[in-house]
PDB file of N, CA and C in Angstrom:
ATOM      1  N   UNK A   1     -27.151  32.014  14.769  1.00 58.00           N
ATOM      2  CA  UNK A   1     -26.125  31.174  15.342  1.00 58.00           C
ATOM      3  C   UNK A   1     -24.931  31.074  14.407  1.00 58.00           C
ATOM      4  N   UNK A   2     -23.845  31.288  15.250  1.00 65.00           N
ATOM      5  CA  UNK A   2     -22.385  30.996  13.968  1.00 65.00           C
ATOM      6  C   UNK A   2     -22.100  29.605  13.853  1.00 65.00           C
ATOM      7  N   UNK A   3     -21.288  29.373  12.930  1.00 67.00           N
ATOM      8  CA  UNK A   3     -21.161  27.602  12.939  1.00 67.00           C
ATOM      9  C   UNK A   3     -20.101  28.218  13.491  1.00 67.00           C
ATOM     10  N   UNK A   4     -19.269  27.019  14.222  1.00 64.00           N
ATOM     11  CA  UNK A   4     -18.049  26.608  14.760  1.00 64.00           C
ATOM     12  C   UNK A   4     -16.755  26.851  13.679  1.00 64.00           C
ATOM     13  N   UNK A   5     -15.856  27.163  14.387  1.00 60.00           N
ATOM     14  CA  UNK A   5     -14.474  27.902  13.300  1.00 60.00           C
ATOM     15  C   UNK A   5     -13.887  25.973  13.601  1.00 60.00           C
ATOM     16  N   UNK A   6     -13.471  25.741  12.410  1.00 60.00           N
ATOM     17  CA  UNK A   6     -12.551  24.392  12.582  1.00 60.00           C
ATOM     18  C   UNK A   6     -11.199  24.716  11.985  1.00 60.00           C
ATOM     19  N   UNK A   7     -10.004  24.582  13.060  1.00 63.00           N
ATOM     20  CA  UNK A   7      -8.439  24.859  13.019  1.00 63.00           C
ATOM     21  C   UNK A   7      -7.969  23.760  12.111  1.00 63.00           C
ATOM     22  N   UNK A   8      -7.034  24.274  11.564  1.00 63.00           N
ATOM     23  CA  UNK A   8      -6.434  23.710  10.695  1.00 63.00           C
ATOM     24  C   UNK A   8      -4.895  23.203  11.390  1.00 63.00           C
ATOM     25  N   UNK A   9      -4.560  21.759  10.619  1.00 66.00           N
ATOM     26  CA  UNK A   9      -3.030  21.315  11.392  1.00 66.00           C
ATOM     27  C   UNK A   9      -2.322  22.145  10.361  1.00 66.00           C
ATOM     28  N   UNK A  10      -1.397  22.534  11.051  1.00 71.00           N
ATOM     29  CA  UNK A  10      -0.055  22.831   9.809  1.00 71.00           C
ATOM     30  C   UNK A  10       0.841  21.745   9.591  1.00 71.00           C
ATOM     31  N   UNK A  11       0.582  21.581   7.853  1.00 74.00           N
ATOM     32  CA  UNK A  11       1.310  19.861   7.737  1.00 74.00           C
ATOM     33  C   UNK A  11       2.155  20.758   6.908  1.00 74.00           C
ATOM     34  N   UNK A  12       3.558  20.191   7.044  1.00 77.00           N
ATOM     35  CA  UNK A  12       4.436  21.031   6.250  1.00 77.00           C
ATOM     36  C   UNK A  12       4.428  20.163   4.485  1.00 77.00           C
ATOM     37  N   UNK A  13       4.911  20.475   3.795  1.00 81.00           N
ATOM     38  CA  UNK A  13       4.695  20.349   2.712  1.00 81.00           C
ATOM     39  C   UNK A  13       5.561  18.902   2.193  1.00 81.00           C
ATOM     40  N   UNK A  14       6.664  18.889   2.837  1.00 83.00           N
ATOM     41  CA  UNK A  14       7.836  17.723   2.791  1.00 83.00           C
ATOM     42  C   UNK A  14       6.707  16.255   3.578  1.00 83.00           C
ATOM     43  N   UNK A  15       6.195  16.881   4.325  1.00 82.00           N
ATOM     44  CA  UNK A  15       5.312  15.202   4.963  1.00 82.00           C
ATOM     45  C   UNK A  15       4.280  14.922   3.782  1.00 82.00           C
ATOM     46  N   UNK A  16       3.248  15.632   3.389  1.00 83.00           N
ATOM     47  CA  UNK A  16       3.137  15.857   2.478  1.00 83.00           C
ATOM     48  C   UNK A  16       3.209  14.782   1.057  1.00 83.00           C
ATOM     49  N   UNK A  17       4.735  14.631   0.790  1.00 87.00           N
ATOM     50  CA  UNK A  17       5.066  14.543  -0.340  1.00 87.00           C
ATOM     51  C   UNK A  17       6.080  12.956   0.200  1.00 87.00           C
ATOM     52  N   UNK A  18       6.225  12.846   1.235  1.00 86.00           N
ATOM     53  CA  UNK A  18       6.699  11.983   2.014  1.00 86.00           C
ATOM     54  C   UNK A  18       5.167  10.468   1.612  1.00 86.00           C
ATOM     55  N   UNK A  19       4.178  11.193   1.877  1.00 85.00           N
ATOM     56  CA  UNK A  19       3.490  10.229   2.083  1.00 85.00           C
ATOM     57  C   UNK A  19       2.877  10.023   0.425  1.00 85.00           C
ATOM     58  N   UNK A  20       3.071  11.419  -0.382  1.00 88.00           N
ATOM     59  CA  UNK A  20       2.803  10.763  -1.519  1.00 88.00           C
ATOM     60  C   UNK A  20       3.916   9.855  -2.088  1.00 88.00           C
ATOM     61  N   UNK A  21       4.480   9.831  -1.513  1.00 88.00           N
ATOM     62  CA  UNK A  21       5.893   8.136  -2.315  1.00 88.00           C
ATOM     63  C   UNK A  21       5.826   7.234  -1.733  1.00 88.00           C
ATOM     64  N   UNK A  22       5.286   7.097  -0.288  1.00 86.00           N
ATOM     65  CA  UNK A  22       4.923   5.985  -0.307  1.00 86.00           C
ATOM     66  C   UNK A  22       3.550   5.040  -0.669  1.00 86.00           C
ATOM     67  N   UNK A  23       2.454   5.887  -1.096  1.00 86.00           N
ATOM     68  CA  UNK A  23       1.638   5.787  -2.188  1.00 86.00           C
ATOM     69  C   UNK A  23       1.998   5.175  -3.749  1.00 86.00           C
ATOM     70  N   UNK A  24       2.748   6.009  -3.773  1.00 88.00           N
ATOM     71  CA  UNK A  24       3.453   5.678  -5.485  1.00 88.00           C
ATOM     72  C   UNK A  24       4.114   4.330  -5.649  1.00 88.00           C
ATOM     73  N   UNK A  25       4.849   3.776  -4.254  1.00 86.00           N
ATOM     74  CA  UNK A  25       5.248   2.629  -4.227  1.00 86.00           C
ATOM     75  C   UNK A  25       4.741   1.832  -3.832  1.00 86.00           C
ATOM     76  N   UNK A  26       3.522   1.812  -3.173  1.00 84.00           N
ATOM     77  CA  UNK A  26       2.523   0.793  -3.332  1.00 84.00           C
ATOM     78  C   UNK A  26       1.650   0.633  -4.332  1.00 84.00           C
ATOM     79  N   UNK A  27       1.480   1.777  -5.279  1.00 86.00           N
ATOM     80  CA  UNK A  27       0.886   1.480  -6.809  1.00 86.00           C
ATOM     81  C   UNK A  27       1.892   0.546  -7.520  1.00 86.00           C
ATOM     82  N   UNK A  28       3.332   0.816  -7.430  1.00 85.00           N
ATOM     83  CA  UNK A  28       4.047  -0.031  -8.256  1.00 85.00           C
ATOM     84  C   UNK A  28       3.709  -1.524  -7.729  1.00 85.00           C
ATOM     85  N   UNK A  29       3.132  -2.143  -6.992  1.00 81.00           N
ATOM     86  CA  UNK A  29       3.007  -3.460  -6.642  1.00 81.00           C
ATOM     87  C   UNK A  29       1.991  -3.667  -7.653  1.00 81.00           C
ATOM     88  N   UNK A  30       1.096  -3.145  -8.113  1.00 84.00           N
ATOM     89  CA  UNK A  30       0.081  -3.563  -8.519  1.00 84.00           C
ATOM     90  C   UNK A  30      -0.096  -4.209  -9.741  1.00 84.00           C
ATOM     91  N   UNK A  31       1.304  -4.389 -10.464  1.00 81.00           N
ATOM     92  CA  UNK A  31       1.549  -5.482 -11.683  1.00 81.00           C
ATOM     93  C   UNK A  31       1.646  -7.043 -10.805  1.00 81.00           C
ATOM     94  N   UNK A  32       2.443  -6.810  -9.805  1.00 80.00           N
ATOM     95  CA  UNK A  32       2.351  -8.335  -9.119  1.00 80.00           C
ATOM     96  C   UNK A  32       1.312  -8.805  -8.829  1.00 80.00           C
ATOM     97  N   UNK A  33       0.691  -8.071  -8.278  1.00 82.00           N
ATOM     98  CA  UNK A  33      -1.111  -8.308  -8.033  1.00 82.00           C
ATOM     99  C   UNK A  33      -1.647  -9.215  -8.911  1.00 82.00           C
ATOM    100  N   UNK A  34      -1.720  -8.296 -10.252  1.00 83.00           N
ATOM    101  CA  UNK A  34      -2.577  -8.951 -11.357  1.00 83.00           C
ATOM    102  C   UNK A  34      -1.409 -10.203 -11.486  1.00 83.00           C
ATOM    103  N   UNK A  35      -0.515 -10.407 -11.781  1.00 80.00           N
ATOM    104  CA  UNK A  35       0.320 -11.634 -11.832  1.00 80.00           C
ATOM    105  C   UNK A  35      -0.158 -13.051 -11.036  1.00 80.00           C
ATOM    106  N   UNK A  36      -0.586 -12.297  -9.554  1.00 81.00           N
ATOM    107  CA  UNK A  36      -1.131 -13.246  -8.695  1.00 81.00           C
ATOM    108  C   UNK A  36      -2.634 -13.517  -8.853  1.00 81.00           C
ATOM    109  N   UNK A  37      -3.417 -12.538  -9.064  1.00 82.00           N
ATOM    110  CA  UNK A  37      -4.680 -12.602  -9.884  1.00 82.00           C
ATOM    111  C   UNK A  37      -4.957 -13.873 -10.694  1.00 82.00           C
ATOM    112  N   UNK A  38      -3.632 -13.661 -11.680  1.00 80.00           N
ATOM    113  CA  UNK A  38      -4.121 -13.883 -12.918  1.00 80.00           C
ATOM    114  C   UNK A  38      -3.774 -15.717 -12.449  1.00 80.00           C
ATOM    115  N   UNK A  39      -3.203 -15.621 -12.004  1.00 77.00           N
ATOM    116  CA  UNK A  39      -2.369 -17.347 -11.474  1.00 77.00           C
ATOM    117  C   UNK A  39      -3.588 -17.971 -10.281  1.00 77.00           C
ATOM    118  N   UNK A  40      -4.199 -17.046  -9.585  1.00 78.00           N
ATOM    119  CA  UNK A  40      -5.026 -17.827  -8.891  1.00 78.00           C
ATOM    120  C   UNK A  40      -6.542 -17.906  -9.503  1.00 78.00           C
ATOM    121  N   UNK A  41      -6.912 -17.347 -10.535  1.00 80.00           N
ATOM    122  CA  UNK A  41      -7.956 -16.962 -11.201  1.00 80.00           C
ATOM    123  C   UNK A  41      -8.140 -18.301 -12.642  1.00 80.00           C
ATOM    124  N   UNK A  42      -7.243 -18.810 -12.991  1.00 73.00           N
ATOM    125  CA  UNK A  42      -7.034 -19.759 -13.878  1.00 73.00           C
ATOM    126  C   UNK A  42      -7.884 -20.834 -13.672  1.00 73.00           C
ATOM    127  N   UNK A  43      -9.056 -21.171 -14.775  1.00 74.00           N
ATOM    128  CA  UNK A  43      -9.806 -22.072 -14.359  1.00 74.00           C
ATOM    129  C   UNK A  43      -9.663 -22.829 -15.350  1.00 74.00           C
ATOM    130  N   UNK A  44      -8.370 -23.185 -16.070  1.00 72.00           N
ATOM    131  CA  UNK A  44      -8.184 -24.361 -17.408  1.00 72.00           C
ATOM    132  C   UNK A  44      -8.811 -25.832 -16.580  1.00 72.00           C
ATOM    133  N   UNK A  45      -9.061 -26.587 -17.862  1.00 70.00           N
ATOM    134  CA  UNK A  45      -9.401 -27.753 -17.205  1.00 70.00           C
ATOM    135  C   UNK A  45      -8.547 -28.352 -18.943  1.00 70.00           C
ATOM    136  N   UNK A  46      -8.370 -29.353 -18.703  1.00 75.00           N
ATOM    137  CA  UNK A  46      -7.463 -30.151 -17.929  1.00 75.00           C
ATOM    138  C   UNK A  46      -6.342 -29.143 -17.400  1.00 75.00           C
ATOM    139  N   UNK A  47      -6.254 -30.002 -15.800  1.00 73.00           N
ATOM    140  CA  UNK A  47      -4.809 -29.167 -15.070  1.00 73.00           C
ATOM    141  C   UNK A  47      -3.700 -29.581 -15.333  1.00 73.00           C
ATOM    142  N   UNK A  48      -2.580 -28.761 -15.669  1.00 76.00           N
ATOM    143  CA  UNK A  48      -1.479 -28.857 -16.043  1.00 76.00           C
ATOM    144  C   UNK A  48      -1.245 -28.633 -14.653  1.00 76.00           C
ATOM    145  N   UNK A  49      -0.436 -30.456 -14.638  1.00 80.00           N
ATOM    146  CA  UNK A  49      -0.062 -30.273 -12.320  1.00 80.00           C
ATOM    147  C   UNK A  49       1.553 -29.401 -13.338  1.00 80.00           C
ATOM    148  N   UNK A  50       2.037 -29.432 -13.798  1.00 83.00           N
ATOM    149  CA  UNK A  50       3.626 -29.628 -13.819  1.00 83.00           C
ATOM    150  C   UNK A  50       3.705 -28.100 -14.160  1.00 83.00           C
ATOM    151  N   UNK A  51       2.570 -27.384 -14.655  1.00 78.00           N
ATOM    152  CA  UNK A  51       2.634 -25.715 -14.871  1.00 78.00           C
ATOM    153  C   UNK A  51       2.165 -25.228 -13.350  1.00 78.00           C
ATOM    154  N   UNK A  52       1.174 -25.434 -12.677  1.00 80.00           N
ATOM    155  CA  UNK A  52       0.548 -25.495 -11.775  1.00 80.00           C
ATOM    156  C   UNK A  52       1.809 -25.186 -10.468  1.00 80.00           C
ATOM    157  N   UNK A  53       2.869 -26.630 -10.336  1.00 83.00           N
ATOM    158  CA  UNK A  53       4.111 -26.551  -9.267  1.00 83.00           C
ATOM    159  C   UNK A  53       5.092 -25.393  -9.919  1.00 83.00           C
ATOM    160  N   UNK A  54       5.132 -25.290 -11.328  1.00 82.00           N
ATOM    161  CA  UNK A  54       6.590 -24.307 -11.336  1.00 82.00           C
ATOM    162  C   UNK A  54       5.719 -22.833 -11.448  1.00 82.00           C
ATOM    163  N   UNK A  55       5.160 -22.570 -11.699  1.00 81.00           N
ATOM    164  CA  UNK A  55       4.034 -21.225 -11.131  1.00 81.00           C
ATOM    165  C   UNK A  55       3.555 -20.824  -9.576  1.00 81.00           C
ATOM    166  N   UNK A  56       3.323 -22.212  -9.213  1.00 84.00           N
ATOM    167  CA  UNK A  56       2.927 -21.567  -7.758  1.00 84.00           C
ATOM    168  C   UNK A  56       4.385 -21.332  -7.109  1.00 84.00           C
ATOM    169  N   UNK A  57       5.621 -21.831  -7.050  1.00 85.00           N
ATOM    170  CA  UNK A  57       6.333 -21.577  -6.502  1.00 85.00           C
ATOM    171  C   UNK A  57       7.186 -20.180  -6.711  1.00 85.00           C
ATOM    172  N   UNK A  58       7.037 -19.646  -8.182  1.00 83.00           N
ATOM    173  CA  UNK A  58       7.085 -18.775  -8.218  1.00 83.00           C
ATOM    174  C   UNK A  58       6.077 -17.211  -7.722  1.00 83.00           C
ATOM    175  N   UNK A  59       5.062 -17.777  -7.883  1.00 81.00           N
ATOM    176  CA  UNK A  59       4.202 -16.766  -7.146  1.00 81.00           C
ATOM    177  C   UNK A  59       4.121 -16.851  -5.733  1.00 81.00           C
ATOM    178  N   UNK A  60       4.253 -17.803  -4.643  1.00 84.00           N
ATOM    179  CA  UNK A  60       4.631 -17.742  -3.549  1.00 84.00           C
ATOM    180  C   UNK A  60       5.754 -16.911  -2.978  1.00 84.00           C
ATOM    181  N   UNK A  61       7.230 -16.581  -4.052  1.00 85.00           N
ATOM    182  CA  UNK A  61       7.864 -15.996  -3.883  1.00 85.00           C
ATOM    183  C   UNK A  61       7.587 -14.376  -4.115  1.00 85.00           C
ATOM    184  N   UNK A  62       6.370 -14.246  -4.899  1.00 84.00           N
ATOM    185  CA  UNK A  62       6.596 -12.734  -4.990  1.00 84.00           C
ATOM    186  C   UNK A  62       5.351 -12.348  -4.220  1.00 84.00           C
ATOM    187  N   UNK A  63       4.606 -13.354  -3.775  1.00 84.00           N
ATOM    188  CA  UNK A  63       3.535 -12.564  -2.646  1.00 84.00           C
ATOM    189  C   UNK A  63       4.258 -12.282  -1.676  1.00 84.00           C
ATOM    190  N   UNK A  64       5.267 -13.376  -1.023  1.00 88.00           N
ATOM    191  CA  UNK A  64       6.113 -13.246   0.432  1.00 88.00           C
ATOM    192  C   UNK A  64       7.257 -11.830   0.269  1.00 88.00           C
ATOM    193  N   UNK A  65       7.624 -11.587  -1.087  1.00 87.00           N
ATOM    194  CA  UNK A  65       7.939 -10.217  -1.081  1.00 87.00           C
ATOM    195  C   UNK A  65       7.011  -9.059  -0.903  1.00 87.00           C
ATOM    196  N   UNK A  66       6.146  -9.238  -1.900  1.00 85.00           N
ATOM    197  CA  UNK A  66       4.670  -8.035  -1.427  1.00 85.00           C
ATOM    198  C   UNK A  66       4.312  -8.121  -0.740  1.00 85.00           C
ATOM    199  N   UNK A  67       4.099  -9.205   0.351  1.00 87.00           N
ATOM    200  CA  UNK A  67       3.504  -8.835   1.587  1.00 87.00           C
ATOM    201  C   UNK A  67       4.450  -8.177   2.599  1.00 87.00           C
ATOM    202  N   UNK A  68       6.187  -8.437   2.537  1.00 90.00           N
ATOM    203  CA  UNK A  68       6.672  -7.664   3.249  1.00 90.00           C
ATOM    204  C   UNK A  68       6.889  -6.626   2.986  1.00 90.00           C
ATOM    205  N   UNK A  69       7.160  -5.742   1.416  1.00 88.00           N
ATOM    206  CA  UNK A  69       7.072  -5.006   1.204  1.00 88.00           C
ATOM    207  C   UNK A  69       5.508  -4.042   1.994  1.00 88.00           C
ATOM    208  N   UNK A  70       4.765  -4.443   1.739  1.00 87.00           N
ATOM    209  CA  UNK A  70       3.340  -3.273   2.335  1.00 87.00           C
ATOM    210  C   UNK A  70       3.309  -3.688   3.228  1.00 87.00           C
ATOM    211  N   UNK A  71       3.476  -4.578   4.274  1.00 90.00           N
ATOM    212  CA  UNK A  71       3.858  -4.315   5.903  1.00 90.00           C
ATOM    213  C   UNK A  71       4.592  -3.116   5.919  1.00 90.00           C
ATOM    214  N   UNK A  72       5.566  -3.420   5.447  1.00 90.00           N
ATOM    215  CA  UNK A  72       6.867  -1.850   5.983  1.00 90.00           C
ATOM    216  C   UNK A  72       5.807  -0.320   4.995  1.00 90.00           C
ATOM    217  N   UNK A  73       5.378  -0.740   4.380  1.00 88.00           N
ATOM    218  CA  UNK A  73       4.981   0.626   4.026  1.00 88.00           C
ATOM    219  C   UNK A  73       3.690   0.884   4.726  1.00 88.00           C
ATOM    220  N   UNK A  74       2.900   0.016   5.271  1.00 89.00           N
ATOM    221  CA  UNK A  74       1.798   0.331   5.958  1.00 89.00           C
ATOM    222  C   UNK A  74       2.753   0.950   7.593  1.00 89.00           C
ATOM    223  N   UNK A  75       3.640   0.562   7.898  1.00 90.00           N
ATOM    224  CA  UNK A  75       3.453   1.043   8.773  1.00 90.00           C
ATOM    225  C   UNK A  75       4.260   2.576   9.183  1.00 90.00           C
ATOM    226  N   UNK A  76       5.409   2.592   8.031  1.00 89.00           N
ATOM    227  CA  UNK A  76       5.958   3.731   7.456  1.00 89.00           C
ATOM    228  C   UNK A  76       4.611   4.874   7.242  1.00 89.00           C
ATOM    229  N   UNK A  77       3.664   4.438   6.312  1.00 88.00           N
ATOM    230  CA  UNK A  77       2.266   5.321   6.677  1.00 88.00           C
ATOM    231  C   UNK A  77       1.832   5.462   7.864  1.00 88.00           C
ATOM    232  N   UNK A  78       1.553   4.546   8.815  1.00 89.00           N
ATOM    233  CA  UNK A  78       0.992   4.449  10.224  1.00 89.00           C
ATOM    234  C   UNK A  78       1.863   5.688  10.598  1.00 89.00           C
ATOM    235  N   UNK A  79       2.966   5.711  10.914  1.00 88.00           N
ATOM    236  CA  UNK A  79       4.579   6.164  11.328  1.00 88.00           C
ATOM    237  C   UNK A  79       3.696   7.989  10.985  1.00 88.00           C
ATOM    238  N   UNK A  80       3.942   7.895  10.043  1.00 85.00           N
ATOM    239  CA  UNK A  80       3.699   9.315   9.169  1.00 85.00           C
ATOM    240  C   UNK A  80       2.396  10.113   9.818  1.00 85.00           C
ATOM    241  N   UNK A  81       1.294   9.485   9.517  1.00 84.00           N
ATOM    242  CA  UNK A  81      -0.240   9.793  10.220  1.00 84.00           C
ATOM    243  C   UNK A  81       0.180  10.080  11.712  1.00 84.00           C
ATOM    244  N   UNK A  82       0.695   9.389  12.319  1.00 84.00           N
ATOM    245  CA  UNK A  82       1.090  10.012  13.777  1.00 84.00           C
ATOM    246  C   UNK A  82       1.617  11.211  13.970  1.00 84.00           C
ATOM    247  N   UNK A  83       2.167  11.254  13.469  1.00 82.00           N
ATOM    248  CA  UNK A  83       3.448  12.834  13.499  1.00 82.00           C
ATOM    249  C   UNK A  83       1.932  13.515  12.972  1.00 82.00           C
ATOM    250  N   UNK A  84       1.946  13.802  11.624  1.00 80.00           N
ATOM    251  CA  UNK A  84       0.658  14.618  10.956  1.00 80.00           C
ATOM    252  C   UNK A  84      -0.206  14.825  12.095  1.00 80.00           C
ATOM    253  N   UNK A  85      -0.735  13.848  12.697  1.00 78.00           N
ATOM    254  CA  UNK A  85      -1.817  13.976  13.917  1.00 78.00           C
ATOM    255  C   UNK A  85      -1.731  15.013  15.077  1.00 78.00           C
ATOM    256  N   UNK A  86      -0.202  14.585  15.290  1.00 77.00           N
ATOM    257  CA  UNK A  86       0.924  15.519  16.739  1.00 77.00           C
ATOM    258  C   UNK A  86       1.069  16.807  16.291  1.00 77.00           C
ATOM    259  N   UNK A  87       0.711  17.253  14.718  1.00 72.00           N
ATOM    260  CA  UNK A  87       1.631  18.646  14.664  1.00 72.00           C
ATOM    261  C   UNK A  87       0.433  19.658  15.254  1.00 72.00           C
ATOM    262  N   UNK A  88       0.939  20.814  15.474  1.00 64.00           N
ATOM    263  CA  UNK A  88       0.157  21.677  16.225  1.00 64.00           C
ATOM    264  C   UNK A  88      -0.595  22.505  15.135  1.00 64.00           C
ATOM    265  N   UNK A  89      -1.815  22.580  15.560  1.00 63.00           N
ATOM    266  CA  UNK A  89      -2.885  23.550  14.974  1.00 63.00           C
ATOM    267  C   UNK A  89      -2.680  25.148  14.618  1.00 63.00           C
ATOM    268  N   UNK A  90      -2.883  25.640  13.511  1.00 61.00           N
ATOM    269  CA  UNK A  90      -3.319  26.998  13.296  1.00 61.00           C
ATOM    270  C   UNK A  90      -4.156  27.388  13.848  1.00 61.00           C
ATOM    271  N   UNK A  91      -3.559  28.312  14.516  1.00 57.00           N
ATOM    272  CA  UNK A  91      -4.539  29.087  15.399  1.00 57.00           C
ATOM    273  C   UNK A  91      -5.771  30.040  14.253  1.00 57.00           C
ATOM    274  N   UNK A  92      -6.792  29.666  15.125  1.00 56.00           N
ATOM    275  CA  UNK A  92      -8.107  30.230  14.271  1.00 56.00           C
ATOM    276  C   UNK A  92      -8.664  32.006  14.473  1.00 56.00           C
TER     277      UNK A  92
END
């Protein structure tokens, strides 16, 4: 019995490289991360309320950026995977 021939998409090389940057720019988030990590991970006792308000308000501001930031890139990926999906097969 032969196994089955499996076709290959032709992804051109520019999509490619398209989707590796938007990779690369979702690695760059990943200092904010630990920033937010590190701020919600804090288990000092006694609480400093007065470090506590000027920290969280700052980290509220840079999650509400990272989260819009990787919305648009999740779906800029979504975006991308479609096309990749649509392109037509090498013939086998």
């Amino acid at each position: 019995m032969k196994k089955p021939v499996k076709c290959v998409k032709a992804i051109p090389y520019q999509d490619i490289l398209d989707i590796k940057e938007v990779l690369e720019r979702m690695k760059s988030l990943e200092k904010a991360l630990l920033l937010l990590n590190d701020f919600f991970s804090d288990q000092n006792i006694p609480v400093n309320k007065k470090k506590i308000i000027r920290d969280y308000y700052a980290c509220g501001k840079i999650y509400h950026s990272y989260f819009k930031e990787m919305e648009n890139m999740l779906n800029i990926l979504e975006k991308q995977i479609c096309v990749l999906t649509e392109k037509q097969s090498i013939s086998c």
